[in-house]
Coordinates of C-alpha atoms in Angstrom, one line a residue:
M1 CA 73.2 449.3 184.4
K2 CA 73.7 445.7 185.8
L3 CA 76.7 443.7 184.7
A4 CA 76.7 440.1 183.4
V5 CA 79.9 438.1 182.8
H6 CA 79.2 435.3 180.4
F7 CA 81.7 432.6 179.5
G8 CA 81.2 431.4 176.0
A9 CA 80.5 433.6 173.0
G10 CA 79.3 430.8 170.7
N11 CA 76.0 430.4 169.1
I12 CA 73.9 429.8 172.4
G13 CA 76.1 432.4 174.2
R14 CA 75.4 435.3 171.7
G15 CA 72.2 434.2 170.0
F16 CA 70.3 433.3 173.3
I17 CA 71.9 434.0 176.6
G18 CA 73.6 437.2 175.8
K19 CA 70.6 438.4 174.0
V20 CA 68.2 437.7 176.7
L21 CA 70.5 439.2 179.3
C22 CA 70.8 442.4 177.4
E23 CA 67.1 442.6 176.9
S24 CA 66.8 442.2 180.7
G25 CA 68.9 445.3 181.3
Y26 CA 72.4 443.8 181.7
Q27 CA 75.5 444.9 180.2
V28 CA 77.3 441.7 179.0
V29 CA 81.0 441.0 179.1
F30 CA 81.6 437.9 177.0
V31 CA 84.6 435.6 177.9
D32 CA 85.9 433.4 175.1
L33 CA 89.0 432.2 173.2
N34 CA 87.8 433.0 169.6
E35 CA 89.8 436.0 168.7
N36 CA 87.7 436.8 165.7
V37 CA 84.5 436.9 167.6
I38 CA 86.1 438.9 170.4
Q39 CA 87.5 441.5 168.0
Q40 CA 84.1 441.7 166.2
I41 CA 82.1 442.4 169.4
N42 CA 84.7 444.9 170.7
E43 CA 85.0 446.8 167.3
D44 CA 81.2 447.0 166.8
H45 CA 80.2 447.3 170.3
S46 CA 77.3 445.0 169.3
Y47 CA 76.6 441.9 167.3
P48 CA 73.7 440.8 165.0
V49 CA 71.3 437.8 165.6
E50 CA 69.3 436.5 162.8
I51 CA 65.8 435.3 164.1
L52 CA 64.4 432.4 161.8
D53 CA 60.8 433.7 162.0
N54 CA 58.5 434.2 159.2
P55 CA 59.8 436.4 157.7
K56 CA 63.4 436.3 159.0
R57 CA 64.7 439.4 160.8
I58 CA 68.0 440.7 162.2
E59 CA 68.2 442.1 165.7
L60 CA 71.3 444.0 166.9
V61 CA 72.5 443.3 170.5
T62 CA 74.1 446.2 172.2
N63 CA 75.9 447.0 175.5
V64 CA 78.3 444.2 174.9
S65 CA 82.2 443.7 175.0
A66 CA 84.4 440.7 175.1
L67 CA 87.6 439.5 176.8
N68 CA 90.0 436.7 175.9
L69 CA 90.3 434.0 178.5
M70 CA 93.9 433.3 177.9
K71 CA 95.2 436.9 177.4
E72 CA 93.1 439.2 179.7
K73 CA 93.0 437.5 183.0
K74 CA 93.2 440.8 185.1
E75 CA 90.4 442.3 183.0
I76 CA 88.1 439.4 183.5
F77 CA 88.9 439.3 187.3
D78 CA 87.9 443.0 187.5
A79 CA 84.7 442.3 185.5
I80 CA 83.9 439.5 187.9
I81 CA 84.4 441.7 190.9
D82 CA 81.9 444.2 189.6
A83 CA 79.4 441.6 188.1
D84 CA 75.8 441.1 189.2
I85 CA 75.5 437.7 187.6
I86 CA 77.9 435.0 186.1
T87 CA 76.7 432.7 183.4
T88 CA 78.2 430.1 181.1
S89 CA 77.5 428.3 177.9
V90 CA 80.8 426.6 177.3
G91 CA 79.9 422.9 176.9
I92 CA 80.1 420.5 179.8
Q93 CA 83.3 419.2 178.4
N94 CA 85.0 422.5 179.0
F95 CA 84.1 422.6 182.8
E96 CA 87.4 421.3 183.9
S97 CA 89.4 424.2 182.4
I98 CA 86.9 427.0 183.3
S99 CA 86.4 425.7 186.9
K100 CA 90.1 426.4 187.8
F101 CA 89.8 429.9 186.3
L102 CA 86.5 430.6 188.0
R103 CA 87.8 429.3 191.3
E104 CA 90.6 431.8 191.4
A105 CA 88.4 434.6 190.1
L106 CA 85.7 434.0 192.8
V107 CA 88.4 433.8 195.5
N108 CA 89.8 437.1 194.1
R109 CA 86.2 438.6 194.2
A110 CA 85.8 437.6 197.8
N111 CA 88.9 439.4 198.9
Y112 CA 87.5 442.7 197.4
K113 CA 83.7 442.5 198.3
S114 CA 81.2 440.5 200.2
A115 CA 78.1 440.4 197.9
K116 CA 76.0 437.5 197.0
I117 CA 75.8 436.6 193.2
N118 CA 74.0 433.9 191.2
I119 CA 76.2 431.6 189.0
L120 CA 74.3 429.9 186.2
A121 CA 75.8 427.2 184.0
N122 CA 73.5 426.9 180.9
E123 CA 74.7 423.7 179.5
N124 CA 73.1 420.7 177.8
A125 CA 73.3 418.6 181.1
I126 CA 71.3 417.9 184.1
N127 CA 72.2 420.1 187.0
A128 CA 75.2 421.7 185.3
S129 CA 75.6 424.4 187.9
S130 CA 75.9 421.9 190.6
K131 CA 78.5 420.1 188.6
L132 CA 80.4 423.3 188.0
K133 CA 80.2 424.0 191.8
D134 CA 81.5 420.5 192.7
L135 CA 84.6 421.0 190.5
I136 CA 85.3 424.5 191.9
Y137 CA 84.9 423.3 195.5
S138 CA 87.1 420.2 194.9
C139 CA 90.3 422.3 195.5
L140 CA 89.0 424.7 198.1
G141 CA 89.9 424.6 201.8
D142 CA 87.2 424.6 204.3
G143 CA 87.5 428.4 205.0
D144 CA 87.1 429.1 201.3
K145 CA 84.2 426.8 201.0
R146 CA 82.4 428.6 203.9
L147 CA 83.2 432.0 202.2
F148 CA 81.8 430.7 198.9
D149 CA 78.6 429.4 200.6
Q150 CA 78.0 432.8 202.0
N151 CA 78.4 434.6 198.7
Y152 CA 77.9 432.4 195.7
R153 CA 74.7 430.7 194.6
F154 CA 75.1 428.0 192.0
V155 CA 71.8 428.0 190.3
N156 CA 70.6 425.1 188.1
T157 CA 69.0 425.9 184.9
A158 CA 67.4 424.2 181.8
I159 CA 67.6 426.0 178.4
D160 CA 66.2 425.2 175.1
C161 CA 66.8 427.2 171.8
Q162 CA 68.1 426.0 168.5
S163 CA 71.2 428.2 167.8
L164 CA 73.4 428.2 164.7
S165 CA 75.7 430.7 163.0
R166 CA 76.8 431.9 159.7
I167 CA 79.4 434.2 158.3
E168 CA 78.5 437.2 156.2
N169 CA 80.9 439.9 155.2
E170 CA 83.5 438.3 157.4
K171 CA 81.2 438.8 160.4
S172 CA 79.8 436.0 162.5
I173 CA 76.0 436.1 162.8
A174 CA 74.2 434.1 165.5
V175 CA 71.1 432.3 163.9
V176 CA 68.3 431.3 166.3
E177 CA 64.7 430.1 166.1
P178 CA 62.1 432.4 167.5
Y179 CA 61.3 430.1 170.4
F180 CA 63.3 429.8 173.6
E181 CA 62.9 428.5 177.1
W182 CA 65.1 429.5 180.1
L183 CA 64.0 427.6 183.2
I184 CA 65.7 428.6 186.5
D185 CA 65.6 426.9 189.9
G186 CA 63.9 429.6 191.8
S187 CA 64.6 428.0 195.2
S188 CA 68.2 428.7 194.8
W189 CA 68.1 432.2 193.4
Y190 CA 69.2 435.2 195.3
G191 CA 67.9 438.8 194.8
E192 CA 64.6 439.8 193.2
E193 CA 66.3 442.8 191.6
N194 CA 68.6 440.7 189.4
K195 CA 65.9 438.4 188.0
I196 CA 66.1 437.9 184.2
D197 CA 63.2 438.9 182.0
G198 CA 61.9 436.3 179.8
A199 CA 63.2 433.4 182.2
T200 CA 60.8 431.2 184.1
Y201 CA 61.5 430.6 187.8
V202 CA 60.3 427.2 189.1
D203 CA 60.5 425.6 192.6
D204 CA 61.3 422.1 191.3
L205 CA 63.5 422.1 188.2
K206 CA 64.0 418.3 187.9
P207 CA 60.8 417.5 185.9
F208 CA 61.6 420.3 183.4
I209 CA 65.3 419.4 183.0
E210 CA 64.2 415.8 182.3
R211 CA 61.4 416.9 179.9
K212 CA 64.1 418.9 178.0
L213 CA 66.6 416.1 178.0
Y214 CA 64.4 413.2 177.3
L215 CA 61.9 414.7 175.0
V216 CA 63.5 417.5 173.2
N217 CA 67.1 416.4 173.1
G218 CA 66.1 412.8 172.8
A219 CA 63.8 413.5 169.9
H220 CA 66.6 415.5 168.1
A221 CA 69.2 412.7 168.7
A222 CA 66.6 410.0 167.7
I223 CA 66.0 411.8 164.4
A224 CA 69.6 412.1 163.8
Y225 CA 70.4 408.4 164.3
L226 CA 67.6 407.2 162.3
A227 CA 68.5 409.7 159.6
N228 CA 72.0 408.5 159.5
L229 CA 70.8 405.0 158.6
S230 CA 69.0 406.3 155.7
H231 CA 71.8 408.7 154.6
Y232 CA 69.8 411.9 155.1
Q233 CA 72.1 414.9 155.5
T234 CA 69.8 417.1 157.7
V235 CA 67.2 416.6 160.3
Q236 CA 64.8 418.8 158.3
N237 CA 65.2 416.4 155.3
A238 CA 64.7 413.3 157.5
L239 CA 61.5 414.7 158.8
N240 CA 60.0 414.4 155.3
D241 CA 60.4 410.6 155.8
E242 CA 57.1 409.2 157.1
H243 CA 59.0 406.1 158.5
I244 CA 61.3 408.2 160.6
V245 CA 58.5 410.5 161.8
N246 CA 56.4 407.6 162.8
T247 CA 59.3 406.0 164.6
V248 CA 60.2 409.4 166.5
N249 CA 56.5 409.9 167.4
G250 CA 56.3 406.3 168.8
F251 CA 59.5 406.8 170.8
L252 CA 58.2 410.1 172.3
D253 CA 54.7 408.6 173.0
E254 CA 56.3 405.8 175.0
N255 CA 58.5 408.3 176.7
L256 CA 55.5 410.3 177.9
I257 CA 54.5 407.4 180.2
Y258 CA 57.6 408.2 182.3
F259 CA 56.4 411.8 182.9
V260 CA 52.8 410.9 183.7
E261 CA 53.8 408.2 186.1
N262 CA 56.6 410.0 187.8
Y263 CA 55.6 413.6 187.9
Q264 CA 51.8 413.4 187.3
M265 CA 52.2 415.7 184.3
D266 CA 49.0 416.0 182.1
R267 CA 49.4 413.8 179.1
K268 CA 47.6 416.2 176.8
D269 CA 49.9 419.0 177.8
L270 CA 52.9 416.7 177.1
E271 CA 51.5 415.8 173.7
E272 CA 51.1 419.4 172.7
F273 CA 54.8 420.1 173.9
V274 CA 56.0 417.1 171.7
E275 CA 54.0 418.4 168.7
K276 CA 55.5 422.0 169.2
T277 CA 59.0 420.5 169.5
L278 CA 58.7 418.5 166.3
R279 CA 57.4 421.6 164.5
R280 CA 60.4 423.5 165.6
F281 CA 62.8 420.8 164.3
S282 CA 61.0 420.9 160.9
N283 CA 61.4 424.6 160.5
P284 CA 62.5 424.8 156.8
Q285 CA 64.8 427.8 157.6
L286 CA 66.9 425.5 159.8
S287 CA 69.5 423.2 158.4
D288 CA 70.6 420.8 161.2
D289 CA 73.5 418.6 160.0
V290 CA 72.9 415.0 161.0
S291 CA 76.5 414.4 161.7
R292 CA 76.5 417.4 164.1
V293 CA 73.2 416.5 166.0
G294 CA 74.4 412.8 166.4
R295 CA 77.9 413.5 167.4
S296 CA 79.3 412.1 170.6
P297 CA 77.1 408.9 170.6
I298 CA 78.9 407.3 173.5
R299 CA 77.9 410.3 175.8
K300 CA 74.3 410.3 174.5
L301 CA 74.0 406.6 175.0
G302 CA 74.8 406.8 178.7
M303 CA 72.6 405.5 181.5
N304 CA 71.5 409.1 182.5
E305 CA 71.3 410.5 179.0
R306 CA 68.7 411.2 176.4
I307 CA 68.5 408.0 174.5
V308 CA 68.4 405.2 176.9
T309 CA 67.2 406.5 180.4
V310 CA 63.4 406.4 179.7
P311 CA 63.4 403.2 177.6
N312 CA 65.3 401.4 180.3
W313 CA 62.9 402.6 182.9
L314 CA 59.9 401.5 180.7
S315 CA 61.4 398.1 180.3
I316 CA 62.0 397.6 183.9
H317 CA 58.5 398.6 184.7
E318 CA 57.2 396.5 181.8
Y319 CA 55.7 399.3 179.8
P320 CA 55.9 399.2 175.9
V321 CA 59.3 400.0 174.5
Q322 CA 59.1 399.0 170.9
F323 CA 60.2 402.4 169.4
G324 CA 62.8 403.1 172.1
V325 CA 64.5 399.9 171.0
K326 CA 64.6 401.2 167.5
V327 CA 66.2 404.5 168.5
I328 CA 68.8 402.8 170.8
A329 CA 69.7 400.4 168.1
A330 CA 70.1 403.2 165.5
A331 CA 72.4 405.2 167.9
Y332 CA 74.6 402.1 168.2
C333 CA 74.7 401.9 164.4
F334 CA 75.9 405.6 164.0
K335 CA 78.8 406.1 161.8
N336 CA 80.9 409.3 161.3
E337 CA 84.5 409.2 160.4
N338 CA 85.0 412.7 161.7
D339 CA 83.6 411.9 165.1
E340 CA 86.0 410.3 167.6
E341 CA 83.3 408.9 169.7
A342 CA 81.5 407.4 166.8
K343 CA 84.7 405.7 165.5
L344 CA 85.6 404.4 169.0
L345 CA 82.0 403.0 169.4
Q346 CA 82.2 401.1 166.1
E347 CA 85.8 399.9 166.9
D348 CA 84.6 398.6 170.3
I349 CA 81.6 396.8 168.6
H350 CA 83.8 395.4 166.0
S351 CA 86.4 394.2 168.5
N352 CA 84.2 393.0 171.4
G353 CA 80.7 392.7 170.2
V354 CA 77.6 394.9 170.4
S355 CA 76.4 393.1 173.6
S356 CA 79.6 394.1 175.4
A357 CA 79.4 397.6 174.1
I358 CA 75.8 398.0 175.3
D359 CA 76.9 396.8 178.8
K360 CA 79.9 399.1 178.8
Y361 CA 78.2 402.3 177.6
S362 CA 74.5 402.0 178.6
G363 CA 74.2 399.4 181.3
I364 CA 70.6 398.7 180.4
D365 CA 68.2 396.1 181.6
L366 CA 68.8 392.7 180.1
K367 CA 65.4 392.4 178.5
L368 CA 65.9 395.7 176.7
K369 CA 69.4 394.8 175.7
T370 CA 68.3 391.6 174.1
K371 CA 65.8 393.5 172.0
V372 CA 68.2 396.2 171.0
V373 CA 70.8 393.5 169.9
K374 CA 68.2 391.8 167.7
Q375 CA 67.1 395.2 166.2
I376 CA 70.7 396.1 165.3
E377 CA 70.8 392.7 163.5
L378 CA 67.7 393.7 161.7
Y379 CA 69.3 397.0 160.7
K380 CA 72.4 395.2 159.3
G381 CA 70.0 393.4 157.0
D382 CA 68.2 396.5 155.9
F383 CA 71.1 398.8 155.6
E384 CA 74.2 397.5 153.8
D385 CA 76.7 399.9 155.2
V386 CA 75.8 399.2 158.9
K387 CA 77.7 395.8 158.6

């Protein structure tokens, strides 16, 4: 049986990546820090995944084990030596720490065997595998870089699957929707025999990465920021609000122009993709907390991120951006006392003004910024607690 080493035994790691790898004939070794999850996997030699289909069902994922990143370094190194694929779903914010570990582990593997292997960082970011590679390579000498180039393929991916979790009888159960998409850069992939069943290999990943970020992630965040203004607790509740639905649809309708113009994608196909995306978000069996979906607003308002990139492009090229303005403004109004970025954003706006904050965090076109500032003032008039 083929061996996969996967960093991250969270919702995505177990409910999506690990499950698909096991179904594709891999034995999966999870690497994580959560001792409860590690112990559960090792005691049961399996874990349950709840599929939010109609009706719901539980599937058991087998041929799995787990290791502790901090306590079982030798065992992880041994697994990486034997691995046929290495994957991650740890969050881009954790790349700094795992890159150091992987750098040492891959140098160790190279000392034992010369065999090409694919390394896939499955994170909610554009070209995450390339970012991981850059961090790993940053402290390598020229000789090790050449060795790594000969043996290691850092393959970019785009993933899409809503994944949650719940506890039942002191067991952690990954909870996922029935839909998933795992797109892999086929031009960087090594070895037909190690391909993953259920994944889609494409020659140019960029349009699909951007479609995921600007349409799927963008819509999800847009709903959360608009919902926050109206005090909805979940995305699903917010999607019963006609005004929010119309605003999100308008935002996505504007964003489609970017994909038609830049990638010559078929608009009808894109409209069907958007319709399917919103149906997925409105699944009544999901309960997406608005504070969770909207968290880290500073990151999500970045120039190359889900909220502002396409509206900024539309503004520069003089396309309609009416609904994009409303979404960006809602994001700048996002408040959550339990979110450090949200608190920092509001403190910055209070101290230096919203125009300065937009320049600092988004750097958008002046015309667009002027419209966003005006919209924020309108929100302050409509929503008392935005003040």
